[in-house]
Amino acid sequence: MIISKELISSLKIENSNEIGNLISKQNDVSTINFILENLGKLPSDFDGKFLFNLLNHPNKQVRVNVIKTIGKLAYKYNLDYFKKLFQEEKETIVKREIISTIGRQRDLKNVDFLLSVLEDEDPKIVCQAIRSLIIFDDIKKVSQELKKLINHPNEMVRTAIYKKYFSNEENNKSKLPHTKTYEFLKNVVVNGIDGFVQHKSSLPIRI
């Protein structure tokens, strides 16, 4: 059997159990990943129970694709298993996908767990937790904990927090009130065509 995108699309609509059967017959990791990566949007009645059996697959990319696919399921599933899986997982790419999937649920019940992930030693995982928490930053506890990360030892984390919470504050501080101006612009003629400022008693200076 030639496994094509067309076959995958047909099976997922006609009988989702057949997708599970198809994957179970594969020994080649690249073929398993091909099937998972080409499932696309899942029907609302898609039976994804077979996916949970693949969460412990030895190949990390298979685990990533399985987690992404579970995140597409229309029905709600118990994320407690995902949280446990996160603690046991060793690969950063898989842990990030777990956090992303938990975050996409937009469930307040997951906030405390996501806040705990901010203490992870891996800055990539911390950044993923930040992205998942920002949608809840109207909650005081969340915004307070996120703002604390402006002092995080990792630059990538600090940058994410700075852009979200502090860059606008600094820009606003640097703006003068409408009726004020800078001293160096007083008593000058501004030429808006060529970008030069002509002071009454000096040569043109570029601004």
Tab-separated table of C-alpha atoms in Angstrom:
chain	number	residue	atom	x	y	z
A	1	MET	CA	0.000	0.000	0.000
A	2	ILE	CA	1.293	3.425	-0.973
A	3	ILE	CA	0.717	5.834	1.871
A	4	SER	CA	-0.196	9.197	0.405
A	5	LYS	CA	-1.755	12.393	1.676
A	6	GLU	CA	-4.915	11.465	-0.191
A	7	LEU	CA	-5.108	8.081	1.558
A	8	ILE	CA	-4.580	9.671	4.976
A	9	SER	CA	-7.254	12.295	4.303
A	10	SER	CA	-9.709	9.625	3.177
A	11	LEU	CA	-9.113	7.303	6.138
A	12	LYS	CA	-9.424	10.003	8.801
A	13	ILE	CA	-12.876	10.922	7.481
A	14	GLU	CA	-14.211	7.445	6.703
A	15	ASN	CA	-12.847	5.544	9.686
A	16	SER	CA	-10.426	7.061	12.153
A	17	ASN	CA	-9.662	3.619	13.615
A	18	GLU	CA	-7.989	2.790	10.332
A	19	ILE	CA	-5.452	5.546	10.908
A	20	GLY	CA	-4.492	3.842	14.158
A	21	ASN	CA	-4.275	0.472	12.419
A	22	LEU	CA	-2.175	1.968	9.636
A	23	ILE	CA	0.308	3.465	12.102
A	24	SER	CA	0.527	0.265	14.148
A	25	LYS	CA	1.707	-1.608	11.053
A	26	GLN	CA	4.601	0.757	10.399
A	27	ASN	CA	8.152	0.022	11.473
A	28	ASP	CA	9.623	3.024	9.737
A	29	VAL	CA	9.675	6.161	11.906
A	30	SER	CA	9.601	8.514	8.916
A	31	THR	CA	6.375	6.897	7.696
A	32	ILE	CA	4.731	7.265	11.107
A	33	ASN	CA	5.716	10.921	11.173
A	34	PHE	CA	4.444	11.389	7.629
A	35	ILE	CA	1.026	10.055	8.616
A	36	LEU	CA	0.796	12.180	11.748
A	37	GLU	CA	2.046	15.346	10.053
A	38	ASN	CA	-0.517	15.022	7.258
A	39	LEU	CA	-3.619	14.403	9.329
A	40	GLY	CA	-4.467	18.099	9.199
A	41	LYS	CA	-7.690	19.263	10.802
A	42	LEU	CA	-9.489	16.379	12.478
A	43	PRO	CA	-13.228	15.636	12.182
A	44	SER	CA	-15.199	16.360	15.360
A	45	ASP	CA	-15.930	12.638	15.770
A	46	PHE	CA	-12.321	11.532	15.208
A	47	ASP	CA	-11.437	8.729	17.624
A	48	GLY	CA	-7.950	9.562	18.835
A	49	LYS	CA	-7.593	6.994	21.594
A	50	PHE	CA	-4.823	5.213	19.692
A	51	LEU	CA	-2.694	8.371	19.924
A	52	PHE	CA	-2.192	8.041	23.666
A	53	ASN	CA	-0.458	4.703	23.128
A	54	LEU	CA	2.194	6.533	21.095
A	55	LEU	CA	3.124	9.092	23.765
A	56	ASN	CA	5.952	6.847	24.951
A	57	HIS	CA	7.316	6.145	21.470
A	58	PRO	CA	11.156	6.016	21.498
A	59	ASN	CA	11.428	8.591	18.686
A	60	LYS	CA	11.136	12.171	19.958
A	61	GLN	CA	9.686	13.551	16.709
A	62	VAL	CA	6.931	10.953	16.817
A	63	ARG	CA	6.143	12.073	20.374
A	64	VAL	CA	6.038	15.696	19.239
A	65	ASN	CA	3.661	14.907	16.382
A	66	VAL	CA	1.455	12.779	18.601
A	67	ILE	CA	1.117	15.594	21.140
A	68	LYS	CA	0.310	18.085	18.367
A	69	THR	CA	-2.353	15.732	17.014
A	70	ILE	CA	-3.920	15.169	20.433
A	71	GLY	CA	-4.150	18.946	20.710
A	72	LYS	CA	-6.385	18.943	17.616
A	73	LEU	CA	-8.985	16.623	19.116
A	74	ALA	CA	-12.381	18.263	19.471
A	75	TYR	CA	-13.244	16.580	22.746
A	76	LYS	CA	-11.682	17.547	26.066
A	77	TYR	CA	-9.117	15.182	27.485
A	78	ASN	CA	-7.458	14.857	30.849
A	79	LEU	CA	-4.325	16.970	30.932
A	80	ASP	CA	-3.100	15.492	34.204
A	81	TYR	CA	-1.376	12.789	32.188
A	82	PHE	CA	0.337	15.471	30.082
A	83	LYS	CA	1.588	17.200	33.209
A	84	LYS	CA	3.043	13.936	34.456
A	85	LEU	CA	4.539	13.308	31.034
A	86	PHE	CA	6.187	16.724	31.140
A	87	GLN	CA	7.970	15.836	34.378
A	88	GLU	CA	9.246	12.559	32.930
A	89	GLU	CA	10.215	13.822	29.459
A	90	LYS	CA	13.901	14.593	28.772
A	91	GLU	CA	13.773	16.201	25.332
A	92	THR	CA	13.268	19.975	25.161
A	93	ILE	CA	11.369	19.861	21.871
A	94	VAL	CA	8.824	17.421	23.323
A	95	LYS	CA	8.461	19.322	26.606
A	96	ARG	CA	7.818	22.539	24.697
A	97	GLU	CA	5.071	20.885	22.691
A	98	ILE	CA	3.459	19.565	25.867
A	99	ILE	CA	3.377	23.098	27.313
A	100	SER	CA	2.069	24.481	24.028
A	101	THR	CA	-0.754	21.928	23.957
A	102	ILE	CA	-1.683	22.631	27.569
A	103	GLY	CA	-1.610	26.368	26.856
A	104	ARG	CA	-3.888	26.059	23.827
A	105	GLN	CA	-6.629	24.704	26.074
A	106	ARG	CA	-6.903	28.213	27.602
A	107	ASP	CA	-8.110	26.645	30.819
A	108	LEU	CA	-7.722	28.533	34.100
A	109	LYS	CA	-7.187	25.213	35.861
A	110	ASN	CA	-3.786	24.968	34.171
A	111	VAL	CA	-2.473	28.362	35.294
A	112	ASP	CA	-0.772	27.142	38.478
A	113	PHE	CA	0.988	24.377	36.580
A	114	LEU	CA	2.170	26.785	33.878
A	115	LEU	CA	3.433	29.179	36.546
A	116	SER	CA	5.482	26.362	38.058
A	117	VAL	CA	7.075	25.763	34.643
A	118	LEU	CA	8.529	29.289	34.763
A	119	GLU	CA	11.101	27.861	37.181
A	120	ASP	CA	12.362	25.329	34.633
A	121	GLU	CA	16.105	25.426	33.951
A	122	ASP	CA	15.587	25.381	30.166
A	123	PRO	CA	14.918	28.934	28.856
A	124	LYS	CA	13.169	27.593	25.742
A	125	ILE	CA	10.625	25.852	27.925
A	126	VAL	CA	10.246	28.971	30.093
A	127	CYS	CA	9.540	31.020	26.956
A	128	GLN	CA	6.888	28.532	25.889
A	129	ALA	CA	5.265	28.800	29.319
A	130	ILE	CA	5.334	32.608	28.988
A	131	ARG	CA	3.483	32.398	25.664
A	132	SER	CA	0.897	30.115	27.252
A	133	LEU	CA	0.426	32.401	30.266
A	134	ILE	CA	0.216	35.764	28.508
A	135	ILE	CA	-3.447	35.151	27.644
A	136	PHE	CA	-4.097	35.141	31.397
A	137	ASP	CA	-2.068	38.254	32.216
A	138	ASP	CA	-5.208	40.124	33.256
A	139	ILE	CA	-4.992	37.945	36.359
A	140	LYS	CA	-2.820	39.842	38.848
A	141	LYS	CA	-0.946	36.763	40.052
A	142	VAL	CA	0.028	35.860	36.500
A	143	SER	CA	1.207	39.329	35.453
A	144	GLN	CA	3.188	39.721	38.690
A	145	GLU	CA	5.032	36.431	38.187
A	146	LEU	CA	5.730	37.164	34.531
A	147	LYS	CA	7.098	40.642	35.243
A	148	LYS	CA	9.539	39.172	37.759
A	149	LEU	CA	11.238	37.411	34.857
A	150	ILE	CA	12.695	40.727	33.681
A	151	ASN	CA	15.582	39.742	35.979
A	152	HIS	CA	15.865	36.205	34.596
A	153	PRO	CA	19.471	35.115	33.917
A	154	ASN	CA	18.642	34.213	30.308
A	155	GLU	CA	18.520	37.025	27.735
A	156	MET	CA	15.864	35.316	25.603
A	157	VAL	CA	13.480	35.195	28.573
A	158	ARG	CA	14.246	38.793	29.581
A	159	THR	CA	13.614	39.987	26.033
A	160	ALA	CA	10.218	38.282	25.871
A	161	ILE	CA	9.140	39.944	29.115
A	162	TYR	CA	10.595	43.326	28.182
A	163	LYS	CA	8.703	43.400	24.872
A	164	LYS	CA	5.453	42.447	26.563
A	165	TYR	CA	5.503	44.649	29.643
A	166	PHE	CA	8.251	47.275	29.593
A	167	SER	CA	9.020	48.488	26.064
A	168	ASN	CA	5.840	50.563	25.795
A	169	GLU	CA	6.433	52.073	29.219
A	170	GLU	CA	9.891	53.311	28.178
A	171	ASN	CA	8.608	54.596	24.853
A	172	ASN	CA	5.881	56.559	26.608
A	173	LYS	CA	8.405	58.028	29.071
A	174	SER	CA	10.577	59.215	26.189
A	175	LYS	CA	7.715	61.060	24.487
A	176	LEU	CA	7.382	64.753	25.259
A	177	PRO	CA	3.988	66.340	25.906
A	178	HIS	CA	2.450	67.799	22.765
A	179	THR	CA	3.202	71.415	23.787
A	180	LYS	CA	6.865	70.742	24.694
A	181	THR	CA	9.920	70.376	22.493
A	182	TYR	CA	13.598	69.520	22.776
A	183	GLU	CA	16.048	72.352	23.441
A	184	PHE	CA	18.117	71.610	20.351
A	185	LEU	CA	15.039	72.125	18.153
A	186	LYS	CA	14.246	75.612	19.463
A	187	ASN	CA	14.837	78.525	17.063
A	188	VAL	CA	15.508	76.254	14.088
A	189	VAL	CA	13.874	75.810	10.709
A	190	VAL	CA	13.090	72.191	9.845
A	191	ASN	CA	13.369	71.253	6.206
A	192	GLY	CA	11.036	68.281	5.780
A	193	ILE	CA	12.215	67.532	2.258
A	194	ASP	CA	15.871	66.615	2.661
A	195	GLY	CA	15.911	65.738	6.386
A	196	PHE	CA	18.127	68.652	7.520
A	197	VAL	CA	17.559	71.144	10.319
A	198	GLN	CA	18.781	74.679	9.633
A	199	HIS	CA	19.682	76.635	12.763
A	200	LYS	CA	19.631	80.434	12.411
A	201	SER	CA	23.261	80.725	13.381
A	202	SER	CA	24.769	77.479	12.190
A	203	LEU	CA	25.246	75.180	9.260
A	204	PRO	CA	22.539	72.602	8.480
A	205	ILE	CA	22.571	69.515	10.713
A	206	ARG	CA	20.965	66.220	9.882
A	207	ILE	CA	18.263	64.821	12.224
